[in-house]
Structure formats: structure tokens, C-alpha cells
Amino acid sequence: MIEKYNQQIFQSELISRDLSWLHFNHRVLDQSEKEGRSIVDKLKFLAITSSNADEFFMIRVGSLYNYLDYGKERIDYCGLRSIPFKMKLLGDYQAFAALQNKIFTEKLKPEFAQNGFLVQGLEELEKREKDKVTHYFEKIVFPMLTPMVYDSYHTFPILVNNVLIFGVVTKSLDNKDKKKMSFIQIPQNLPRFYELDRKGKTIFVPIEEIIREHLGDLFKNVKIVSSTLFRVTRNGDFTLEESEDDEANFIEEVKKKLKTRKTGRVVRLEIESDHDKWLLRQLMSKYDISPENVIKIPMEALMDYTGLWQMVGHEDLRHLLPDRQAPVPPISMSEYEDQNMFKILKDRDILLHHPYNTIDPLLDLLDQAAEDPNVLSIKLTIYRLAKNSRVVNALLNAAENGKHVSVLFEVKARFDEENNLKEAQKLQKAGCFVIYGVGSLKTHTKLLLIVRRERDKVTRFVHMSSGNYNEDTSKLYTDISLLSSDEGYANDVQEFFNVITGHSVPDKYTYLLTAPRDMRDKLIDLIKNEEENAKQGLPSGVVIKMNSLQDKDTIMAMYSASQAGVPIKLIVRGICSIRPGRAGLSENIEVRSIVGDYLEHSRIYYFHNNGKPLVYSGSADMMVRSFERRLESLFLINDQLLKQQAINILAYNLKDNVNTYVLNEDGSFTPYQPEDQKRFNIHKEFYKVKREIVMNAKLF
């Protein structure tokens, strides 16, 4: 049956979004086996794959169950209907989870001892170490644990999403009573591992093994038949109903929907391989799940690899993490050092390429705007924030100094909803004008507008970005952003803010492509222009770097252009639904994915335009959600130096031969293995870029 599914999938012109995501997580997992990475760096990537999988089940598999549970039919891009697709998807994930566990147990654990740390159960500890663990359990852990019995007198408890839980089966000592099952949720505010020092070597003892050893303290005068560790993942996919009600009701609706994540239907059950079979049958019945939803974890492995972040962030192991190179100055701002940002931006535009360039010029601009008596207003969109955000602090300072501050806070930013609500209310209390999203649309665009009075006129300063206003992720994600005082940009950004915050329908934008207004149509027009040029024998070409490609209309436009002879080169980090290299369909389309030290988050769209390139960047991927359900923007890069800088970023991405994977026609990815080429690792080479390299960059 699976072979039949695979054949049907291959025949489709499009690749499944969700199956493509699984291939992406395989590429991330591949980093945990890469030669040259330290053991802690490898553990980091294993933890990332586990976190990715949690979100995937909560949102993507949860979305699938929104169809299955209500008897709705859905045909996936690969051509499979809902039930066959579920079987294929969960079957492939089973194989992925097995590979995760194999890598951890057979490849990573054996490296622990030689790197100065161990993961050990209680049976491997020395007596004095066991005494410390017992003291920790009695004084800290035991008072926090609450057994919850399920029997004819007690209802089945609502077990928390994505936490470790013990299912304990008990009987009376005389064996007269029926078996009962109880549940103990391991508190989320306890460390995943208890740490011991053994002659300079750190010993990590899993919290579940400590509790398992002392279960008798919780179940006295009864017989413990079995104890089984498990973890449930619930459907976290929800939509907010568009409402004409007031802001307070909208916020309450968000809070109410967030609570549903704690009680949503179970879509995955992870359980120890040495589990109690009776307990598993009870859980599967209660949660209405099939064997495909059950992931069995070997006893020698670890359940929930996100717990490895405790090791990755451990002070004693920090020396095992790769050194991060200090940021270099932007190409157009080589002399930057605590200068007046207003003066610099009136002289020239600046393109920041993170993390190779620091985010400080933007943060300094905000700080200076907050203090400058001539600044009249600041408008900003916020999607995700750093902890202890300098952005928020600058806005609070600006409000206290009497400036008009308008902030569009996207409270529907997935898994950041609660933090965004809290930060937004803090700004509102300080006197900022805060807007909590725009109806059913998610505001994903990243825009800043500062209005400053200068003698008898005002000058507007803008910032437009592919990434969030988040100084933490700017050190880990590759993004690009543009700072400018150009009137064309300023008019467009101000007009877009009027659309977001008011009731405006602009005639046109000079430099922006916006969604849901016309971004898809404009991008298709740009692709068609390349197709027409190719048909007329003129030079043509498309190069696009993005996070995800899933929109069918733009994919079909690229297929048509490919058939006309347009060379199309795509750099897609994650989901990719286009099928390259198929005869008669996409011979001229190449797709590669870059996965390495940094998360590739920047979006750059290049169109050859008969030798007069058009280059855009911004917040949007080629996704249905980006074009139809989000407020997005792409900005045209006008300045010749900065345009060349963006072209060079694309050229370097195409030149990379260390972090690159190539998409095959069947939807699989193969590591790029060049012959006799010198290693070219963009995550190192971008620190060395000079102006002369940028000015000579070419794509075709």
C-alpha cells in the first residue's frame, strides 16, 4: 500500500507541503552527524529537530485532524486524500523518530564521556551521589508531585501538552481489586536533569529516573504493577473568528483560544518501548488514536530531546560550542560607531545583513529617536520580540518623552501570543497607541517609520526588514533589512500604515509589493516578464531565496517560464512544493536548501529584467498564507551598491558547497558534493565580504 502511495505522490506535479517539511527536519537532523561539529553543537541540532516536531504535530498534524475529526475531505498537493495521507505522513514520521533515537544512542551518547559529561541513571551513581539525589527528591521534587487516579470514582484527568508524564498501574496488596491507573505529571519548572559534579565531570541525571526510583513514596501500601513514561502532543491549530466587537473582546478571544491548546485532541503519543500494554490500550482508547500516532521511545534513548537545551546552555560545556565571529560593519557604513543615525541616513541608505552585521544601527536609531526632541512620531509593527527587548524599552522611553508612538502588535504570532499580549499592554499603559492585529489577517510585515521635524520641514526615516524586531534572533538568523530616508520609501510605508491602522485603499505603491492586496499578482507578472524575454531571445533569469515555497499559482508561473527557457534558481530553506528537473515541466528549475550554523531567514527576489535587475526583499514567502491571510510587504532595493549587495548574497548562496542540499525530482534532498572545489561556507565567507566583491557580483 505504501508503495502505491509513493507512486501516486511521485506522479503529482507538486510536492506535499507536510512531506517536504519532514525532509527539512531530516536536513536539520543531519547537522547532528556532521563531522567537525562539537558534541554540544550536535546536541543543539537534535534539540531543534524535537522542538520542530512538536510544533509540526500541534499545527500541521493538528490541522489535518481538523478535517479528519469532522468528516471533511482534503486532497493534499501530492494527490492523496486525508486518510491515506495521514498514514503516509505518520509512517514517515515514525521512521524519522527512529533515526533521531538511533543517532542519540549510537552516535552522540558514546561521545559524552570524552567531552567531560555523562547522562546516567541512578543505578550508575556512587553512594554519595545517590544520597544527594534522594535529598533533592525529598526536599524539592516530592512536594511538587500530585498523583491523579483514574477509576470509577475519578474522571480521566486532562494531561498537559508536551510534558513528561508517568502512567502508574497499581493493585491492592491482596490483589483483590482491579488494576487502577494513576498519572503523575513532571512539573515543567523542574530542570530536565539533576546535575552532579564527579571530579570535574558533570553528571546529568534525568528527572524521570529520579521520580521512577521513588514512586513508592507516592503509592504507599499498594502494589505498583508498572510505571510507564509518556508524553502527549495536542492539536494546537486554531483560528480566530473575525469580529466587529471591541478590542477587549478580541483579546479575551485570544486568551480563550490559547486555553484550547491545553485541552485539544491528542495527535501524538510518545511512550517508552518497555511500556505497560494495558495502560497503552487505555490511553489509545481515551485519546482515539491509532498505532501510527504512537511513537515508541527505546529505553536507552531520551524522551523529548528539547531537554538537551540544558546541556547546550550549561556553563561547563560552553567551551564546546562554536565560537561566533564578531559582526563586521555594513558595506555602506564602514565607519559606524555610535554616530548620529539621522545624519547618516540623510546621506545614504544602509543594508544590514544579519548576523554578519549587528542590529545596533537600528536599535541606536530607535534610542536616538526616543530622546531626540525633534522626533514627532514613531510607528512600528511587531511580530516577535526578544526578552528584555531594547525595542520595547525605546518605545516606552519615546512615549514618556511625549512622542506619538503607534505600535501594531500581532497577538496571533504563533506561540508568542501570551508574551505579545503582555508587552502590548505594557506599551498601552505607557501611552502608546496599540493595535492588536487587523481582523482575521496576521500582520507579518516588518516596518518602522520615524517622523522628525527639521527646521521648516519634516524628514521621515524608514526601516524595512525580512526579520523580526528581535535583537536575540538577529544573532542567530540570517536576515536583511534596509534603513533609508528616501521619500519614495517613506510615502509607501506611511501609506501602508494608513491601510493597517485606518481605512485606506491606496492607488499604488512606488516601491512596495503588499499582501493581501496584489503581491501574488505582481510576482507572477515579474515571472511572466522573464518568460516573455526568453521567448523573444532576450536574456532572462529568476533567483529567489526564501523560507518556504507552497503557493500553487506562483509555482505554475515558474513551470511555464521554465518551459520557455528561463533559468530559475531557488534557495528554499524549508517547505518546497515545486518539483524541479521534470522533463517537459521544469527542466530549467534548480532548487537547493541551505542548513547550517545560522537559520536562513532572509527573503530576496531577483528578476533579470533584460539586464536591468529588479531585486526585492521583505517579510513574505511564496505561501498561500502569505498572499491571502497576512499583511506582508516586499520592498524594491533601489540603491545600486545595496542592490549589488543583495545580488552578492544570492551569488554566495549559490556558491556554498558546505551547507547545501539539492532537491531531487522525487522530493528528496541530497547533500551537495562538488568535485574538486575549494570549501565555500557562506556562514564564514559573509564575514569577509568587501565592496569590490559586491560590485562584481553576478548571477547570470
XYZ file of C-alpha atoms in Angstrom:
700
model
C 0.000 0.000 0.000
C 2.809 2.430 0.917
C 4.478 1.729 -2.443
C 1.202 2.608 -4.168
C 1.072 5.878 -2.204
C 4.680 6.676 -3.139
C 3.953 6.115 -6.827
C 0.912 8.390 -6.682
C 2.915 11.043 -4.851
C 5.689 10.991 -7.456
C 3.219 11.400 -10.319
C 1.959 14.696 -8.906
C 3.358 17.931 -10.323
C 3.556 19.321 -6.786
C 5.359 18.115 -3.663
C 3.388 17.791 -0.432
C 3.944 20.676 1.955
C 3.986 18.398 5.011
C 6.140 15.667 3.493
C 8.532 18.411 2.375
C 8.678 19.654 5.964
C 9.732 16.174 7.103
C 12.601 16.311 4.605
C 13.555 19.695 6.069
C 13.719 18.283 9.595
C 15.877 15.466 8.226
C 18.308 18.132 6.966
C 18.394 19.693 10.422
C 18.922 16.266 11.987
C 21.764 15.678 9.545
C 23.643 18.520 11.269
C 23.851 16.378 14.424
C 26.051 13.921 12.485
C 28.249 16.446 10.675
C 31.979 15.957 11.065
C 33.650 18.982 12.585
C 30.767 19.850 14.900
C 31.345 19.565 18.634
C 29.177 17.222 20.675
C 27.263 20.130 22.241
C 26.650 21.652 18.812
C 25.305 18.288 17.631
C 23.007 18.084 20.655
C 21.716 21.561 19.802
C 20.550 20.432 16.384
C 18.959 17.304 17.841
C 17.044 19.523 20.281
C 15.926 21.761 17.408
C 14.511 18.782 15.495
C 12.486 17.799 18.554
C 11.128 21.321 19.012
C 10.323 21.461 15.290
C 8.438 18.168 15.531
C 6.379 19.393 18.495
C 5.207 22.406 16.505
C 4.646 20.285 13.410
C 2.296 17.941 15.247
C 0.493 20.736 17.062
C -0.106 22.794 13.920
C 0.215 20.753 10.736
C -0.958 17.361 12.012
C -3.475 19.219 14.182
C -4.800 20.950 11.058
C -5.154 17.573 9.321
C -7.205 16.283 12.254
C -9.464 19.310 11.966
C -10.567 17.634 8.726
C -10.482 14.029 9.905
C -12.419 14.610 13.128
C -15.245 16.428 11.386
C -15.512 14.109 8.397
C -14.221 16.713 5.934
C -12.253 15.625 2.897
C -8.966 17.197 1.856
C -6.744 16.338 -1.076
C -3.088 17.061 -0.435
C -0.788 18.566 -3.077
C 0.647 15.065 -3.567
C -2.785 13.791 -4.629
C -3.609 11.712 -1.542
C -6.892 12.071 0.327
C -6.947 12.715 4.074
C -6.792 9.159 5.458
C -4.147 7.764 3.058
C -2.163 10.962 3.553
C -2.327 10.574 7.333
C -0.990 7.015 7.012
C 1.866 8.153 4.767
C 2.759 11.194 6.900
C 2.722 9.400 10.245
C 4.545 6.412 8.773
C 7.332 8.679 7.517
C 7.491 10.424 10.888
C 7.854 7.053 12.640
C 10.978 6.457 10.544
C 12.265 9.943 11.370
C 11.781 9.418 15.124
C 13.588 6.075 14.928
C 16.536 7.815 13.238
C 16.582 10.518 15.945
C 16.829 7.869 18.654
C 19.476 5.900 16.786
C 21.671 8.981 16.367
C 21.348 9.835 20.059
C 22.038 6.359 21.406
C 24.626 5.089 18.911
C 26.475 8.221 17.825
C 26.106 11.009 20.377
C 25.997 9.272 23.768
C 29.312 7.490 23.172
C 30.949 10.938 22.787
C 29.763 12.243 26.175
C 32.459 10.812 28.444
C 35.382 12.010 26.337
C 33.906 15.530 26.430
C 33.599 15.740 30.209
C 29.975 14.840 30.932
C 27.626 11.862 31.208
C 23.913 11.085 31.297
C 23.355 8.412 33.933
C 20.544 6.665 35.740
C 20.565 6.116 39.498
C 21.965 2.592 39.227
C 25.184 4.048 37.777
C 25.732 6.592 40.571
C 28.079 6.320 43.512
C 26.567 6.087 47.020
C 27.257 9.704 47.940
C 25.714 10.801 44.634
C 22.612 8.694 45.278
C 22.298 10.315 48.689
C 22.334 13.765 47.073
C 19.685 12.702 44.574
C 17.495 11.302 47.366
C 17.811 14.538 49.321
C 16.884 16.526 46.182
C 13.825 14.344 45.633
C 12.627 14.565 49.228
C 13.116 18.323 49.640
C 12.328 19.689 46.167
C 10.628 17.182 43.879
C 8.337 15.179 46.154
C 6.276 18.139 47.447
C 5.565 19.187 43.836
C 4.169 15.861 42.620
C 0.430 15.147 42.516
C -0.776 11.615 41.662
C -4.106 11.661 39.777
C -6.016 8.387 39.868
C -8.489 7.316 37.205
C -11.189 4.861 38.235
C -14.959 4.598 38.533
C -14.945 7.427 41.073
C -12.490 9.778 39.348
C -12.732 11.176 35.823
C -9.875 10.866 33.365
C -7.599 13.849 34.026
C -6.674 16.446 31.407
C -2.969 15.829 30.951
C -0.786 18.759 29.963
C 0.525 19.135 26.417
C 4.151 18.194 25.728
C 5.235 17.373 29.299
C 6.655 14.136 30.680
C 4.038 12.055 32.484
C 4.201 8.796 34.412
C 1.346 6.360 33.972
C 1.433 4.150 37.072
C -0.607 0.939 37.233
C -1.371 -0.278 40.779
C -3.281 -3.010 42.588
C -4.126 -3.633 46.218
C -1.631 -5.722 48.156
C -4.062 -8.622 48.361
C -4.663 -8.465 44.580
C -8.437 -8.404 45.113
C -9.084 -5.052 43.458
C -8.890 -4.421 39.733
C -5.918 -2.626 38.316
C -6.019 1.151 38.564
C -4.017 3.716 36.700
C -2.749 6.994 38.048
C -0.859 9.820 36.394
C 1.988 11.973 37.659
C 2.919 14.993 35.569
C 6.525 16.051 35.967
C 6.436 19.783 36.777
C 7.629 21.961 33.912
C 9.539 24.270 36.249
C 11.904 21.485 37.343
C 15.187 21.139 35.423
C 15.186 18.264 32.938
C 18.341 16.894 34.589
C 19.692 16.940 38.130
C 23.373 17.865 37.939
C 26.221 16.313 39.897
C 29.940 17.011 39.813
C 32.202 13.946 39.769
C 35.821 15.058 39.897
C 35.307 17.800 37.335
C 32.952 15.750 35.177
C 29.299 16.852 35.042
C 26.756 14.057 35.563
C 23.248 14.696 34.237
C 20.586 12.545 35.920
C 17.198 12.564 34.107
C 14.399 13.817 36.341
C 12.150 10.916 35.273
C 14.649 8.377 36.609
C 14.740 10.139 39.964
C 10.954 10.065 40.221
C 10.713 6.478 38.973
C 13.106 5.373 41.720
C 10.911 6.965 44.399
C 7.415 6.132 43.153
C 6.922 4.027 46.276
C 6.839 7.245 48.300
C 3.758 8.311 46.330
C 1.928 4.971 46.256
C 2.133 3.524 49.755
C 0.506 0.264 50.822
C -0.421 -0.658 47.251
C 1.367 -2.819 44.707
C 2.983 -0.944 41.799
C 2.408 -3.170 38.794
C 4.206 -0.904 36.324
C 5.381 2.640 35.641
C 5.472 3.997 32.103
C 6.777 7.353 30.945
C 4.822 9.009 28.152
C 4.100 12.380 26.585
C 1.076 13.654 24.662
C 1.032 16.300 21.941
C -2.284 18.052 21.341
C -3.831 19.865 18.408
C -2.747 23.496 18.753
C -4.126 24.759 15.455
C -6.845 27.323 15.989
C -8.262 30.249 14.085
C -9.764 33.417 15.490
C -13.202 34.413 14.330
C -13.252 37.825 12.692
C -15.410 40.076 14.808
C -16.705 43.595 14.768
C -16.639 43.606 18.576
C -14.391 45.870 20.591
C -10.723 45.349 21.357
C -11.319 43.887 24.826
C -13.465 41.107 23.387
C -10.799 40.336 20.786
C -8.125 39.980 23.482
C -10.406 37.707 25.515
C -10.986 35.614 22.403
C -7.214 35.198 22.001
C -6.865 34.151 25.651
C -9.730 31.693 25.317
C -8.262 30.117 22.197
C -4.868 29.764 23.893
C -6.522 27.659 26.579
C -7.769 25.230 23.930
C -4.153 24.218 23.268
C -4.149 22.684 26.749
C -7.218 20.564 26.075
C -7.080 19.927 22.317
C -7.332 16.426 20.876
C -4.201 14.287 21.139
C -2.389 13.828 17.813
C 0.776 12.107 19.056
C 1.597 9.823 21.979
C 5.263 9.225 22.763
C 5.759 6.284 25.120
C 8.577 4.124 26.435
C 9.190 0.943 24.439
C 9.042 -1.074 27.673
C 5.522 0.152 28.404
C 2.566 -1.401 30.159
C 0.398 -2.797 27.352
C -2.838 -2.413 29.316
C -2.023 1.244 30.034
C -1.278 1.910 26.354
C -4.601 0.381 25.287
C -6.415 2.629 27.760
C -4.625 5.728 26.516
C -5.242 4.923 22.850
C -8.927 4.369 23.570
C -9.306 7.565 25.594
C -7.469 9.665 23.036
C -8.995 7.970 19.978
C -5.648 7.448 18.265
C -4.243 4.704 16.032
C -0.932 2.823 16.271
C 0.519 5.298 13.730
C 0.114 8.086 16.310
C 2.124 6.159 18.919
C 5.886 6.770 18.911
C 7.776 4.195 20.969
C 10.991 5.507 22.514
C 13.779 2.994 23.285
C 14.639 2.785 26.989
C 18.256 3.690 26.279
C 17.187 6.861 24.423
C 15.647 10.036 25.820
C 12.068 11.196 25.592
C 11.771 14.812 24.440
C 15.136 15.968 23.148
C 14.237 19.600 23.827
C 15.558 18.838 27.319
C 19.040 18.829 25.792
C 18.989 22.636 25.833
C 20.033 22.348 29.490
C 23.292 20.788 28.306
C 23.704 23.135 25.354
C 23.429 26.146 27.668
C 25.498 24.682 30.501
C 28.347 26.903 31.624
C 30.789 23.995 31.999
C 30.142 22.925 28.408
C 30.125 26.348 26.802
C 33.664 25.854 25.524
C 32.308 23.080 23.294
C 30.065 25.472 21.377
C 31.498 27.021 18.194
C 32.977 30.492 18.511
C 30.873 33.233 16.955
C 32.772 35.773 14.910
C 32.242 39.400 15.814
C 29.923 41.280 13.406
C 31.523 43.350 10.667
C 30.441 46.857 9.532
C 27.790 47.104 6.803
C 29.161 47.670 3.287
C 27.715 51.204 3.116
C 28.522 52.119 6.722
C 32.088 51.067 7.343
C 32.824 53.835 9.828
C 29.834 53.202 12.077
C 30.483 53.788 15.766
C 27.830 55.479 17.908
C 27.162 58.085 15.250
C 24.070 60.162 14.662
C 21.839 57.800 12.700
C 19.663 60.607 11.343
C 22.700 62.292 9.827
C 23.984 59.035 8.310
C 20.619 58.093 6.759
C 20.170 61.516 5.197
C 23.461 60.854 3.434
C 22.887 57.240 2.272
C 20.809 54.091 2.588
C 22.102 51.163 4.633
C 21.503 47.470 4.037
C 22.062 45.330 7.126
C 22.814 41.641 6.650
C 22.367 39.815 9.953
C 24.088 38.250 11.822
C 27.173 39.319 9.861
C 26.162 42.934 10.575
C 24.932 43.867 14.020
C 21.390 45.106 14.594
C 22.822 48.011 16.643
C 22.342 50.697 13.934
C 18.592 50.044 14.053
C 18.483 49.927 17.865
C 20.545 53.104 18.053
C 18.157 54.790 15.625
C 15.236 53.897 17.906
C 17.096 55.033 21.028
C 18.062 58.319 19.380
C 14.504 58.828 18.151
C 13.175 58.298 21.677
C 15.459 61.016 23.055
C 15.531 63.474 20.140
C 13.215 66.447 20.861
C 12.667 66.919 17.120
C 11.171 63.452 16.606
C 7.403 63.728 16.403
C 6.231 60.151 15.958
C 7.283 56.516 15.715
C 5.232 53.793 14.024
C 6.235 50.143 14.194
C 4.932 46.633 13.523
C 5.909 43.897 15.987
C 5.644 40.159 15.398
C 8.200 38.563 17.761
C 10.334 40.246 20.407
C 13.492 39.483 22.335
C 13.418 39.023 26.084
C 14.192 42.332 27.809
C 13.676 43.974 24.448
C 15.591 47.165 23.672
C 12.902 47.892 21.087
C 10.165 47.973 23.722
C 12.340 49.986 26.083
C 12.969 52.585 23.361
C 9.240 52.848 22.613
C 8.430 53.241 26.315
C 11.066 55.962 26.574
C 9.675 57.701 23.481
C 6.146 57.705 24.925
C 7.416 59.093 28.226
C 9.141 61.869 26.262
C 5.865 62.890 24.662
C 6.269 61.368 21.215
C 3.337 59.833 19.401
C 4.041 56.100 19.342
C 1.867 53.730 17.296
C 2.519 50.004 17.537
C 0.773 47.229 15.691
C 1.309 44.190 17.918
C 0.497 40.915 16.228
C -1.015 38.954 19.099
C -1.637 35.995 16.772
C 2.118 35.317 16.332
C 2.109 31.570 16.947
C 3.420 30.538 20.395
C 4.291 34.166 21.206
C 0.690 35.231 21.781
C 0.907 35.497 25.567
C 4.200 37.391 25.589
C 2.965 39.784 22.907
C -0.225 40.482 24.856
C 1.807 41.279 27.958
C 4.263 43.560 26.140
C 1.496 45.286 24.189
C -0.442 46.086 27.354
C 2.742 47.463 28.926
C 3.124 49.872 25.988
C -0.541 50.784 26.089
C -0.312 51.700 29.768
C 2.663 53.948 28.931
C 0.521 55.922 26.490
C 1.365 54.246 23.197
C -1.369 53.760 20.613
C -1.518 49.958 20.325
C -3.417 47.992 17.708
C -3.939 44.288 18.360
C -3.846 42.913 14.825
C -6.093 43.594 11.870
C -9.179 41.380 11.812
C -8.551 37.881 10.506
C -5.253 38.914 8.851
C -1.965 38.232 10.598
C 0.391 41.227 10.440
C 3.714 39.694 9.428
C 5.264 42.702 7.691
C 8.254 44.355 9.394
C 8.123 48.137 9.046
C 9.266 51.180 11.011
C 8.516 54.861 10.292
C 10.046 57.765 12.236
C 8.904 61.335 11.576
C 11.379 64.075 12.529
C 10.985 67.850 12.296
C 13.943 69.597 10.658
C 13.600 73.394 10.522
C 10.670 74.157 8.237
C 10.006 70.582 7.050
C 9.789 67.014 8.275
C 12.018 64.104 7.258
C 10.827 60.537 7.502
C 13.136 57.619 8.247
C 12.133 54.051 7.481
C 13.306 50.566 8.238
C 12.015 47.580 6.229
C 13.087 44.043 7.013
C 12.791 40.334 6.284
C 13.146 39.566 10.005
C 11.664 40.488 13.342
C 12.497 43.380 15.638
C 14.318 40.928 17.858
C 17.917 41.526 18.885
C 18.307 37.925 20.139
C 17.378 36.190 16.887
C 19.326 38.758 14.846
C 22.452 36.965 16.141
C 21.187 33.554 15.022
C 19.047 34.159 11.896
C 20.239 35.455 8.544
C 18.053 38.418 7.585
C 18.396 41.603 5.596
C 16.901 44.999 6.245
C 17.018 48.446 4.694
C 17.361 51.785 6.506
C 16.571 54.876 4.442
C 15.255 58.429 4.390
C 14.211 58.171 0.728
C 10.868 59.915 0.129
C 9.586 57.127 -2.118
C 10.040 54.520 0.602
C 8.642 56.899 3.220
C 5.491 57.591 1.202
C 4.891 53.876 0.667
C 5.475 52.905 4.284
C 3.287 55.730 5.578
C 0.539 54.711 3.142
C 0.802 51.103 4.271
C 0.492 52.156 7.918
C -2.639 54.092 6.959
C -4.022 50.883 5.466
C -3.140 48.902 8.596
C -4.319 51.366 11.208
C -7.156 53.056 9.372
C -9.437 52.570 6.392
C -7.335 53.477 3.380
C -7.090 51.897 -0.070
C -4.009 53.337 -1.805
C -3.916 53.900 -5.550
C -0.473 52.369 -5.886
C 2.871 51.942 -4.176
C 6.116 53.087 -5.749
C 8.488 50.549 -4.214
C 6.359 48.139 -2.175
C 4.555 44.945 -3.132
C 1.942 44.236 -0.482
C -0.318 41.370 0.529
C -3.113 40.543 0.524
C -3.580 43.380 -1.996
C -1.554 42.373 -5.056
C 1.732 40.687 -4.094
C 0.962 37.343 -5.745
C -0.194 39.012 -8.981
C 2.836 41.318 -9.105
C 5.297 38.471 -8.555
C 3.593 36.404 -11.247
C 3.825 39.412 -13.591
C 7.561 39.633 -12.905
C 7.964 35.911 -13.668
C 5.903 36.296 -16.849
C 8.100 39.195 -17.922
C 11.111 36.867 -17.753
C 9.151 34.299 -19.772
C 8.374 36.871 -22.486
C 12.009 37.944 -22.624
C 13.095 34.327 -23.062
C 10.583 33.787 -25.877
C 11.995 36.849 -27.639
C 15.551 35.571 -27.283
C 16.490 38.136 -24.662
C 18.487 37.339 -21.504
C 16.308 36.159 -18.629
C 16.552 34.576 -15.217
C 14.970 34.288 -11.794
C 16.764 33.703 -8.481
C 14.729 33.621 -5.272
C 15.805 32.945 -1.704
C 13.013 32.264 0.772
C 11.942 30.165 3.727
C 9.078 28.293 2.084
C 7.517 27.802 -1.354
C 3.997 26.401 -1.446
C 1.709 28.718 -3.456
C 0.388 26.820 -6.484
C -0.212 29.871 -8.711
C 3.366 31.127 -8.471
C 4.712 27.581 -8.904
C 2.681 27.163 -12.105
C 4.025 30.504 -13.360
C 7.567 29.247 -12.781
C 6.795 25.972 -14.576
C 5.577 27.977 -17.574
C 8.670 30.199 -17.515
C 10.934 27.166 -17.251
C 9.310 25.628 -20.318
C 10.045 28.887 -22.198
C 13.721 28.536 -21.309
C 14.002 30.834 -18.276
C 16.723 29.591 -15.895
C 15.224 29.566 -12.386
C 17.396 29.058 -9.323
C 15.656 28.732 -5.975
C 17.173 28.667 -2.485
C 14.436 27.388 -0.189
C 15.287 26.651 3.421
C 12.243 24.625 4.444
C 8.997 23.635 2.755
C 9.222 23.430 -1.032
C 6.299 22.212 -3.139
C 7.853 22.809 -6.565
C 9.144 19.703 -8.391
C 12.384 20.549 -10.227
C 14.049 18.828 -13.134
C 10.994 17.070 -14.597
C 11.046 16.607 -18.373
C 8.519 18.835 -20.118
C 7.686 20.641 -16.907
C 10.634 22.055 -15.009
C 13.949 21.157 -16.669
C 15.261 24.694 -16.083
C 14.394 24.856 -12.385
C 17.053 24.130 -9.758
C 16.290 24.068 -6.025
C 18.740 23.991 -3.181
C 18.396 24.328 0.573
C 20.975 25.702 2.985
C 21.019 24.410 6.559
C 23.958 25.200 8.812
C 25.150 27.339 11.689
C 22.529 30.056 11.136
C 18.833 29.814 10.410
C 18.381 31.054 6.834
C 15.502 33.514 7.241
C 16.117 36.205 4.623
C 13.950 36.589 1.526
C 15.417 38.012 -1.690
C 13.664 38.055 -5.083
C 15.799 38.670 -8.181
C 14.447 39.155 -11.716
C 16.959 39.640 -14.550
C 14.729 42.093 -16.463
C 16.913 42.065 -19.593
C 19.999 43.273 -17.786
C 18.263 45.832 -15.540
C 17.723 43.661 -12.463
C 14.790 44.157 -10.127
C 15.622 42.986 -6.603
C 13.131 42.830 -3.732
C 13.343 41.779 -0.112
C 10.910 41.677 2.764
C 8.805 39.561 5.059
C 6.939 37.314 2.611
C 7.487 33.794 1.346
C 5.640 32.314 -1.626
C 2.922 30.787 0.549
C -0.865 30.879 0.274
C -0.980 32.232 3.827
C 1.484 35.000 2.923
C -0.520 36.126 -0.091
C -4.053 35.722 1.284
C -4.083 35.692 5.092
C -1.296 38.028 6.109
C -0.314 41.648 5.855
C 3.056 41.385 4.112
C 5.406 43.626 2.186
C 8.345 43.312 -0.167
C 10.491 46.368 -0.876
C 12.413 47.151 -4.051
C 16.122 47.782 -3.469
C 16.998 50.895 -5.490
C 20.488 51.976 -4.461
C 22.987 50.415 -6.863
C 25.515 49.436 -4.184
C 22.831 47.875 -1.979
C 21.261 46.107 -4.956
C 24.665 44.635 -5.738
C 24.989 43.629 -2.103
C 21.711 41.681 -2.335
C 22.835 40.104 -5.620
C 26.079 39.049 -3.959
C 24.120 37.437 -1.108
C 22.299 35.322 -3.683
C 25.529 34.559 -5.562
C 27.220 33.389 -2.356
C 24.211 31.194 -1.535
C 24.525 29.540 -4.943
C 28.274 29.124 -4.430
C 28.045 27.463 -0.992
C 29.220 23.846 -1.024
C 29.292 23.100 2.714
C 25.725 23.680 3.916
C 23.845 22.980 0.679
C 21.350 20.233 -0.153
C 19.905 19.750 -3.662
C 16.223 18.933 -4.228
C 15.678 15.911 -6.461
C 12.696 15.327 -8.734
C 11.254 12.739 -6.310
C 11.111 15.287 -3.466
C 14.165 14.015 -1.596
C 17.242 16.120 -0.853
C 20.865 15.132 -1.433
C 23.871 16.852 0.190
C 25.689 18.892 -2.449
C 29.022 17.230 -3.142
C 31.108 19.273 -5.575
C 34.087 17.770 -7.338
C 37.493 19.307 -6.685
C 36.092 22.582 -5.375
C 37.539 24.545 -2.515
C 35.216 24.609 0.501
C 32.938 27.645 0.449
C 30.934 28.071 3.638
C 28.707 31.150 3.449
C 28.351 31.252 7.225
C 32.047 32.123 7.306
C 32.558 33.860 3.949
C 29.986 36.620 4.576
C 32.246 37.991 7.309
C 34.897 38.630 4.632
C 32.813 40.474 2.020
C 34.354 43.673 0.643
C 32.899 46.415 -1.532
C 34.838 45.299 -4.628
C 33.429 41.751 -4.301
C 29.915 43.170 -4.066
C 30.290 45.414 -7.089
C 31.464 42.497 -9.270
C 28.740 40.060 -8.193
C 26.697 38.458 -10.998
C 24.024 35.776 -11.183
C 23.769 35.202 -14.956
